[in-house]
GROMACS .gro file of C-alpha atoms in nm:
model
  405
    1UNK     CA    1   8.451  10.201   6.957
    2UNK     CA    2   8.525  10.028   6.694
    3UNK     CA    3   8.886  10.072   6.554
    4UNK     CA    4   8.848  10.122   6.159
    5UNK     CA    5   9.117   9.948   5.938
    6UNK     CA    6   9.260  10.024   5.631
    7UNK     CA    7   9.075   9.978   5.318
    8UNK     CA    8   9.138   9.618   5.201
    9UNK     CA    9   9.075   9.316   5.032
   10UNK     CA   10   9.226   9.071   5.237
   11UNK     CA   11   8.986   8.888   5.534
   12UNK     CA   12   8.890   9.072   5.846
   13UNK     CA   13   8.941   8.907   6.148
   14UNK     CA   14   8.773   9.074   6.464
   15UNK     CA   15   8.977   9.104   6.821
   16UNK     CA   16   8.863   9.262   7.095
   17UNK     CA   17   9.066   9.499   7.307
   18UNK     CA   18   8.945   9.542   7.700
   19UNK     CA   19   9.152   9.823   7.874
   20UNK     CA   20   9.051  10.080   8.083
   21UNK     CA   21   9.170  10.404   7.998
   22UNK     CA   22   8.964  10.590   8.260
   23UNK     CA   23   8.956  10.524   8.628
   24UNK     CA   24   9.230  10.426   8.898
   25UNK     CA   25   9.477  10.342   8.642
   26UNK     CA   26   9.436  10.455   8.315
   27UNK     CA   27   9.748  10.548   8.290
   28UNK     CA   28   9.839  10.228   8.192
   29UNK     CA   29   9.543  10.134   8.003
   30UNK     CA   30   9.615  10.403   7.746
   31UNK     CA   31   9.977  10.300   7.707
   32UNK     CA   32   9.791   9.938   7.652
   33UNK     CA   33   9.596  10.072   7.435
   34UNK     CA   34   9.861  10.254   7.209
   35UNK     CA   35  10.076   9.962   7.244
   36UNK     CA   36   9.774   9.755   7.065
   37UNK     CA   37   9.736   9.999   6.800
   38UNK     CA   38  10.081  10.017   6.677
   39UNK     CA   39  10.054   9.647   6.654
   40UNK     CA   40   9.736   9.619   6.464
   41UNK     CA   41   9.878   9.942   6.212
   42UNK     CA   42  10.194   9.717   6.119
   43UNK     CA   43  10.019   9.442   6.076
   44UNK     CA   44   9.718   9.610   5.858
   45UNK     CA   45  10.005   9.781   5.683
   46UNK     CA   46  10.203   9.447   5.597
   47UNK     CA   47  10.101   9.267   5.292
   48UNK     CA   48  10.253   8.958   5.403
   49UNK     CA   49   9.965   8.921   5.643
   50UNK     CA   50   9.644   8.754   5.418
   51UNK     CA   51   9.402   8.927   5.670
   52UNK     CA   52   9.398   9.229   5.879
   53UNK     CA   53   9.300   9.274   6.207
   54UNK     CA   54   9.008   9.447   6.310
   55UNK     CA   55   9.024   9.609   6.686
   56UNK     CA   56   8.666   9.632   6.849
   57UNK     CA   57   8.784   9.854   7.191
   58UNK     CA   58   8.605   9.849   7.488
   59UNK     CA   59   8.690  10.031   7.845
   60UNK     CA   60   8.523   9.940   8.144
   61UNK     CA   61   8.642  10.254   8.327
   62UNK     CA   62   8.794  10.060   8.579
   63UNK     CA   63   8.465   9.932   8.722
   64UNK     CA   64   8.480   9.553   8.802
   65UNK     CA   65   8.090   9.495   8.675
   66UNK     CA   66   8.186   9.592   8.339
   67UNK     CA   67   8.507   9.387   8.261
   68UNK     CA   68   8.250   9.051   8.217
   69UNK     CA   69   7.962   9.253   8.023
   70UNK     CA   70   8.168   9.407   7.806
   71UNK     CA   71   8.384   9.086   7.747
   72UNK     CA   72   8.017   8.897   7.617
   73UNK     CA   73   7.984   9.176   7.409
   74UNK     CA   74   8.306   9.147   7.230
   75UNK     CA   75   8.269   8.719   7.205
   76UNK     CA   76   7.896   8.851   7.053
   77UNK     CA   77   8.073   9.051   6.792
   78UNK     CA   78   8.282   8.722   6.702
   79UNK     CA   79   8.582   8.837   6.845
   80UNK     CA   80   8.809   8.478   6.933
   81UNK     CA   81   9.068   8.682   7.089
   82UNK     CA   82   9.070   8.899   7.376
   83UNK     CA   83   9.390   9.112   7.436
   84UNK     CA   84   9.312   9.267   7.800
   85UNK     CA   85   9.272   9.338   8.137
   86UNK     CA   86   9.509   9.504   8.379
   87UNK     CA   87   9.420   9.388   8.740
   88UNK     CA   88   9.389   9.039   8.850
   89UNK     CA   89   9.012   9.074   8.984
   90UNK     CA   90   8.930   9.204   8.598
   91UNK     CA   91   9.124   8.876   8.468
   92UNK     CA   92   8.948   8.646   8.677
   93UNK     CA   93   8.598   8.809   8.606
   94UNK     CA   94   8.648   8.743   8.243
   95UNK     CA   95   8.807   8.411   8.233
   96UNK     CA   96   8.463   8.265   8.255
   97UNK     CA   97   8.354   8.471   7.979
   98UNK     CA   98   8.624   8.314   7.714
   99UNK     CA   99   8.557   7.947   7.827
  100UNK     CA  100   8.199   7.990   7.749
  101UNK     CA  101   8.291   8.147   7.437
  102UNK     CA  102   8.541   7.888   7.358
  103UNK     CA  103   8.758   8.222   7.271
  104UNK     CA  104   9.146   8.304   7.431
  105UNK     CA  105   9.238   8.572   7.676
  106UNK     CA  106   9.571   8.730   7.604
  107UNK     CA  107   9.708   8.891   7.923
  108UNK     CA  108  10.034   9.073   7.889
  109UNK     CA  109  10.034   9.216   8.286
  110UNK     CA  110  10.252   9.075   8.570
  111UNK     CA  111  10.039   8.853   8.828
  112UNK     CA  112  10.063   8.697   9.135
  113UNK     CA  113  10.090   8.310   8.958
  114UNK     CA  114   9.860   8.044   9.116
  115UNK     CA  115   9.633   8.036   8.825
  116UNK     CA  116   9.601   7.846   8.512
  117UNK     CA  117   9.339   7.817   8.233
  118UNK     CA  118   9.343   7.659   7.877
  119UNK     CA  119   9.178   7.974   7.753
  120UNK     CA  120   9.470   8.235   7.870
  121UNK     CA  121   9.786   8.321   7.731
  122UNK     CA  122  10.017   8.437   8.016
  123UNK     CA  123  10.247   8.689   7.881
  124UNK     CA  124  10.325   8.849   8.197
  125UNK     CA  125  10.574   8.794   8.465
  126UNK     CA  126  10.444   8.523   8.742
  127UNK     CA  127  10.623   8.506   9.078
  128UNK     CA  128  10.919   8.351   9.012
  129UNK     CA  129  11.024   8.595   8.754
  130UNK     CA  130  10.951   8.954   8.947
  131UNK     CA  131  10.917   8.930   9.352
  132UNK     CA  132  11.152   8.613   9.414
  133UNK     CA  133  11.452   8.780   9.189
  134UNK     CA  134  11.346   9.114   9.333
  135UNK     CA  135  11.417   9.012   9.691
  136UNK     CA  136  11.654   8.779   9.598
  137UNK     CA  137  11.841   9.122   9.507
  138UNK     CA  138  11.723   9.307   9.797
  139UNK     CA  139  11.749   9.114  10.128
  140UNK     CA  140  12.125   9.069  10.116
  141UNK     CA  141  12.148   9.442  10.041
  142UNK     CA  142  11.914   9.630  10.227
  143UNK     CA  143  11.793   9.360  10.546
  144UNK     CA  144  11.496   9.157  10.626
  145UNK     CA  145  11.274   9.401  10.796
  146UNK     CA  146  11.058   9.518  10.490
  147UNK     CA  147  10.704   9.694  10.547
  148UNK     CA  148  10.447   9.578  10.300
  149UNK     CA  149  10.185   9.813  10.129
  150UNK     CA  150   9.918   9.718   9.866
  151UNK     CA  151   9.631   9.808   9.696
  152UNK     CA  152   9.329   9.622   9.872
  153UNK     CA  153   9.264   9.330   9.576
  154UNK     CA  154   9.442   8.982   9.480
  155UNK     CA  155   9.754   9.161   9.337
  156UNK     CA  156   9.829   9.361   9.657
  157UNK     CA  157   9.722   9.027   9.894
  158UNK     CA  158   9.896   8.733   9.756
  159UNK     CA  159  10.225   8.927   9.623
  160UNK     CA  160  10.223   9.056   9.975
  161UNK     CA  161  10.211   8.679  10.110
  162UNK     CA  162  10.465   8.546   9.884
  163UNK     CA  163  10.694   8.814  10.045
  164UNK     CA  164  10.660   8.707  10.416
  165UNK     CA  165  10.717   8.332  10.264
  166UNK     CA  166  11.043   8.501  10.127
  167UNK     CA  167  11.125   8.656  10.401
  168UNK     CA  168  11.023   8.365  10.671
  169UNK     CA  169  11.287   8.133  10.480
  170UNK     CA  170  11.501   8.429  10.547
  171UNK     CA  171  11.462   8.402  10.927
  172UNK     CA  172  11.227   8.759  10.974
  173UNK     CA  173  10.932   8.870  10.929
  174UNK     CA  174  10.808   9.231  10.777
  175UNK     CA  175  10.751   9.479  11.049
  176UNK     CA  176  10.421   9.614  10.921
  177UNK     CA  177  10.139   9.560  10.613
  178UNK     CA  178   9.887   9.787  10.518
  179UNK     CA  179   9.613   9.839  10.259
  180UNK     CA  180   9.443  10.083  10.068
  181UNK     CA  181   9.142  10.095   9.867
  182UNK     CA  182   9.175  10.112   9.476
  183UNK     CA  183   9.209  10.462   9.345
  184UNK     CA  184   9.236  10.589   9.735
  185UNK     CA  185   9.526  10.833   9.799
  186UNK     CA  186   9.469  10.865  10.161
  187UNK     CA  187   9.838  10.776  10.199
  188UNK     CA  188   9.944  10.964  10.521
  189UNK     CA  189   9.856  10.711  10.787
  190UNK     CA  190  10.104  10.425  10.560
  191UNK     CA  191  10.368  10.668  10.560
  192UNK     CA  192  10.323  10.759  10.952
  193UNK     CA  193  10.363  10.366  11.005
  194UNK     CA  194  10.669  10.320  10.793
  195UNK     CA  195  10.811  10.603  10.956
  196UNK     CA  196  10.739  10.463  11.340
  197UNK     CA  197  10.852  10.121  11.243
  198UNK     CA  198  11.159  10.210  11.028
  199UNK     CA  199  11.173   9.897  10.816
  200UNK     CA  200  11.500   9.838  10.607
  201UNK     CA  201  11.318   9.860  10.324
  202UNK     CA  202  10.934   9.953  10.156
  203UNK     CA  203  10.758   9.691   9.947
  204UNK     CA  204  10.504   9.884   9.746
  205UNK     CA  205  10.238   9.653   9.566
  206UNK     CA  206  10.001   9.926   9.500
  207UNK     CA  207   9.852  10.075   9.194
  208UNK     CA  208   9.797  10.354   8.985
  209UNK     CA  209   9.698  10.701   9.174
  210UNK     CA  210   9.729  10.534   9.527
  211UNK     CA  211  10.075  10.429   9.423
  212UNK     CA  212  10.177  10.789   9.284
  213UNK     CA  213  10.038  10.949   9.608
  214UNK     CA  214  10.259  10.706   9.844
  215UNK     CA  215  10.603  10.728   9.628
  216UNK     CA  216  10.549  11.140   9.676
  217UNK     CA  217  10.467  11.116  10.026
  218UNK     CA  218  10.755  10.882  10.048
  219UNK     CA  219  11.010  11.110   9.908
  220UNK     CA  220  10.886  11.417  10.133
  221UNK     CA  221  10.962  11.168  10.427
  222UNK     CA  222  11.296  11.123  10.303
  223UNK     CA  223  11.373  11.495  10.227
  224UNK     CA  224  11.296  11.586  10.571
  225UNK     CA  225  11.451  11.274  10.736
  226UNK     CA  226  11.759  11.157  10.538
  227UNK     CA  227  11.705  10.756  10.718
  228UNK     CA  228  11.433  10.737  10.468
  229UNK     CA  229  11.592  10.841  10.160
  230UNK     CA  230  11.632  10.555   9.881
  231UNK     CA  231  11.948  10.520   9.905
  232UNK     CA  232  11.906  10.403  10.306
  233UNK     CA  233  11.542  10.274  10.273
  234UNK     CA  234  11.423  10.236   9.941
  235UNK     CA  235  11.092  10.166   9.779
  236UNK     CA  236  11.089   9.846   9.558
  237UNK     CA  237  10.806   9.756   9.315
  238UNK     CA  238  10.732   9.484   9.115
  239UNK     CA  239  10.476   9.645   8.929
  240UNK     CA  240  10.620   9.994   8.861
  241UNK     CA  241  10.711  10.093   8.500
  242UNK     CA  242  10.789  10.444   8.293
  243UNK     CA  243  10.379  10.452   8.240
  244UNK     CA  244  10.410  10.515   8.610
  245UNK     CA  245  10.731  10.713   8.689
  246UNK     CA  246  10.556  11.006   8.352
  247UNK     CA  247  10.273  11.049   8.640
  248UNK     CA  248  10.505  11.095   8.954
  249UNK     CA  249  10.785  11.261   8.835
  250UNK     CA  250  11.120  11.342   9.040
  251UNK     CA  251  11.021  11.240   9.362
  252UNK     CA  252  11.027  10.861   9.240
  253UNK     CA  253  11.385  10.907   9.148
  254UNK     CA  254  11.597  10.618   9.337
  255UNK     CA  255  11.255  10.359   9.344
  256UNK     CA  256  11.358  10.005   9.228
  257UNK     CA  257  11.138   9.840   9.050
  258UNK     CA  258  11.170   9.464   8.839
  259UNK     CA  259  10.999   9.429   8.511
  260UNK     CA  260  11.062   9.208   8.156
  261UNK     CA  261  11.109   9.538   7.981
  262UNK     CA  262  11.254   9.887   8.046
  263UNK     CA  263  11.309  10.153   7.836
  264UNK     CA  264  11.669  10.159   7.850
  265UNK     CA  265  11.676   9.793   7.733
  266UNK     CA  266  12.006   9.762   7.520
  267UNK     CA  267  11.877   9.482   7.244
  268UNK     CA  268  11.900   9.466   6.903
  269UNK     CA  269  11.532   9.379   6.876
  270UNK     CA  270  11.408   9.691   7.126
  271UNK     CA  271  11.620   9.937   6.921
  272UNK     CA  272  11.444   9.843   6.597
  273UNK     CA  273  11.107   9.853   6.771
  274UNK     CA  274  11.202  10.174   6.926
  275UNK     CA  275  11.290  10.337   6.574
  276UNK     CA  276  10.937  10.253   6.491
  277UNK     CA  277  10.722  10.331   6.760
  278UNK     CA  278  10.915  10.689   6.778
  279UNK     CA  279  10.800  10.754   6.452
  280UNK     CA  280  10.486  10.735   6.563
  281UNK     CA  281  10.472  10.863   6.883
  282UNK     CA  282  10.759  11.128   6.853
  283UNK     CA  283  11.124  11.107   7.009
  284UNK     CA  284  11.017  11.216   7.353
  285UNK     CA  285  10.784  10.934   7.420
  286UNK     CA  286  10.931  10.653   7.640
  287UNK     CA  287  10.783  10.313   7.622
  288UNK     CA  288  10.706  10.094   7.907
  289UNK     CA  289  10.651   9.679   8.007
  290UNK     CA  290  10.259   9.819   7.959
  291UNK     CA  291  10.316   9.936   7.586
  292UNK     CA  292  10.565   9.688   7.458
  293UNK     CA  293  10.385   9.358   7.656
  294UNK     CA  294  10.021   9.436   7.458
  295UNK     CA  295  10.197   9.517   7.153
  296UNK     CA  296  10.355   9.178   7.151
  297UNK     CA  297  10.098   8.997   7.244
  298UNK     CA  298   9.906   9.102   6.891
  299UNK     CA  299  10.214   9.099   6.677
  300UNK     CA  300  10.238   8.711   6.798
  301UNK     CA  301   9.860   8.678   6.764
  302UNK     CA  302   9.901   8.770   6.401
  303UNK     CA  303  10.171   8.574   6.350
  304UNK     CA  304  10.020   8.226   6.466
  305UNK     CA  305   9.713   8.326   6.263
  306UNK     CA  306   9.913   8.318   5.955
  307UNK     CA  307  10.094   8.021   6.068
  308UNK     CA  308   9.788   7.846   6.116
  309UNK     CA  309   9.577   7.993   5.828
  310UNK     CA  310   9.298   8.012   6.074
  311UNK     CA  311   9.178   8.212   6.423
  312UNK     CA  312   9.028   7.945   6.532
  313UNK     CA  313   9.186   7.968   6.934
  314UNK     CA  314   9.278   7.608   7.000
  315UNK     CA  315   9.505   7.598   6.690
  316UNK     CA  316   9.662   7.967   6.775
  317UNK     CA  317   9.690   7.815   7.060
  318UNK     CA  318   9.890   7.487   6.925
  319UNK     CA  319  10.093   7.738   6.703
  320UNK     CA  320  10.153   7.995   7.013
  321UNK     CA  321  10.294   7.763   7.231
  322UNK     CA  322  10.504   7.570   6.983
  323UNK     CA  323  10.705   7.821   6.847
  324UNK     CA  324  10.904   8.127   6.971
  325UNK     CA  325  10.846   8.477   6.883
  326UNK     CA  326  11.074   8.748   6.823
  327UNK     CA  327  10.991   9.042   7.064
  328UNK     CA  328  11.109   9.405   7.185
  329UNK     CA  329  11.231   9.180   7.494
  330UNK     CA  330  11.385   8.928   7.324
  331UNK     CA  331  11.260   8.590   7.194
  332UNK     CA  332  10.963   8.504   7.385
  333UNK     CA  333  10.813   8.089   7.394
  334UNK     CA  334  10.502   7.973   7.579
  335UNK     CA  335  10.513   7.668   7.773
  336UNK     CA  336  10.240   7.428   7.642
  337UNK     CA  337  10.190   7.285   7.962
  338UNK     CA  338  10.108   7.631   8.210
  339UNK     CA  339  10.051   7.848   7.875
  340UNK     CA  340  10.302   8.058   8.050
  341UNK     CA  341  10.611   8.265   7.916
  342UNK     CA  342  10.960   8.236   8.022
  343UNK     CA  343  11.137   8.580   8.068
  344UNK     CA  344  11.475   8.718   8.172
  345UNK     CA  345  11.381   8.978   8.452
  346UNK     CA  346  11.532   9.287   8.475
  347UNK     CA  347  11.555   9.514   8.779
  348UNK     CA  348  11.567   9.893   8.743
  349UNK     CA  349  11.640  10.210   8.941
  350UNK     CA  350  11.407  10.494   8.864
  351UNK     CA  351  11.597  10.877   8.798
  352UNK     CA  352  11.464  11.214   8.855
  353UNK     CA  353  11.370  11.260   8.492
  354UNK     CA  354  11.157  10.957   8.523
  355UNK     CA  355  11.378  10.725   8.292
  356UNK     CA  356  11.436  10.384   8.422
  357UNK     CA  357  11.818  10.288   8.426
  358UNK     CA  358  11.856   9.918   8.400
  359UNK     CA  359  12.112   9.789   8.699
  360UNK     CA  360  12.070   9.418   8.683
  361UNK     CA  361  11.979   9.158   8.450
  362UNK     CA  362  11.869   8.806   8.526
  363UNK     CA  363  12.174   8.562   8.341
  364UNK     CA  364  11.946   8.390   8.217
  365UNK     CA  365  11.539   8.322   8.067
  366UNK     CA  366  11.349   8.183   8.360
  367UNK     CA  367  11.047   7.969   8.293
  368UNK     CA  368  10.758   8.047   8.452
  369UNK     CA  369  10.626   7.865   8.768
  370UNK     CA  370  10.321   7.982   8.854
  371UNK     CA  371  10.245   7.784   9.155
  372UNK     CA  372  10.599   7.804   9.319
  373UNK     CA  373  10.648   7.422   9.326
  374UNK     CA  374  11.026   7.408   9.149
  375UNK     CA  375  11.139   7.755   9.273
  376UNK     CA  376  11.385   7.793   9.546
  377UNK     CA  377  11.298   8.115   9.765
  378UNK     CA  378  11.577   8.320   9.892
  379UNK     CA  379  11.729   8.167  10.200
  380UNK     CA  380  11.554   7.842  10.144
  381UNK     CA  381  11.741   7.523  10.234
  382UNK     CA  382  11.814   7.344   9.962
  383UNK     CA  383  11.753   6.949   9.979
  384UNK     CA  384  11.509   6.707   9.788
  385UNK     CA  385  11.259   6.695  10.086
  386UNK     CA  386  11.204   7.048  10.163
  387UNK     CA  387  10.855   7.089  10.210
  388UNK     CA  388  10.827   7.471  10.126
  389UNK     CA  389  10.669   7.411   9.751
  390UNK     CA  390  10.403   7.229   9.902
  391UNK     CA  391  10.327   7.462  10.172
  392UNK     CA  392  10.316   7.751   9.958
  393UNK     CA  393  10.042   7.598   9.748
  394UNK     CA  394   9.838   7.484  10.024
  395UNK     CA  395   9.856   7.820  10.195
  396UNK     CA  396   9.766   8.004   9.846
  397UNK     CA  397   9.477   7.785   9.840
  398UNK     CA  398   9.356   7.894  10.193
  399UNK     CA  399   9.422   8.253  10.107
  400UNK     CA  400   9.182   8.188   9.790
  401UNK     CA  401   8.907   8.019   9.996
  402UNK     CA  402   8.897   8.296  10.261
  403UNK     CA  403   8.881   8.540   9.980
  404UNK     CA  404   8.577   8.379   9.813
  405UNK     CA  405   8.376   8.330  10.155
   0.00000   0.00000   0.00000
């Protein structure tokens, strides 16, 4: 469907929204669309913008084959900017479309790194901004024998691969590794394996209903056997947000997650944003990074169009990488070389009511290092001849070749 806009004599600029509000990660997609529509409404209600944004919305319902065809449809409608995709598989399917069309994809979710494109603005966190600080926190506190679980696609494979590298740099190795098909809730064998191996903690890279089912089953295990209580053997995640905890409920209590934004973030920018957001969605609504990052993407796009005087993707890219933007999670800047955002990561603990308490924040904003060539892994030796970054990049390339073939 196409989202109507307010009647106006201002120029109308079409933008494409490509999120799945149905399918295996529907809750995340619905949060993303809500964030997009709030930003669009604010821009269109503000006479300080000499244009209005008209959203063409497409819903692939989590079906991989639909992402490139629907992206092509949006490009044919004249959308030079696509805000969308959640999974890395869908992003990789859409990138060739935006490259052929000369368009720009605004990708607002955390991902596994090892990618750059001149036609993508990467607003989500990459590995040195999520998995590295997460394990830097966890390994000295819980131990170095994790069990790795993930959804069976690029995100799960690559984040677990990086986790293995980090654990190896710590002089240890994971005690197990298992995967589920995207959308599968058959988690009994995962729980049985975790119970048998008794890891120090579980790193979960599951998404959607797979994640919800696993967290609930793990909570039941902890209730039955205190050795698996979250205070003893917690679940850690790089991608679980308030959009997920609303679906999980009380069994999520004690889970540790990292993100660039949590609803409880104590910033003046977030306070002002939440006042506006709750006026639109109600006082009971919690806002996740899924909502806020997409909201920020559209606000940044609108400000860049206003600054550039055009929606030409090349001009917008130059503006977007040439200035900082105010967002609910603080000032945000995009690196001109990598097209990735610098972020300050936060570590949150899920409460029984589904809210997430921030228990630790990065000391500073971390520039993106998508290929992990400048990032010291926890327990990496510190010396200029350290070959670990080169080895990591070579391993990632080999992993991609195995996937492709």
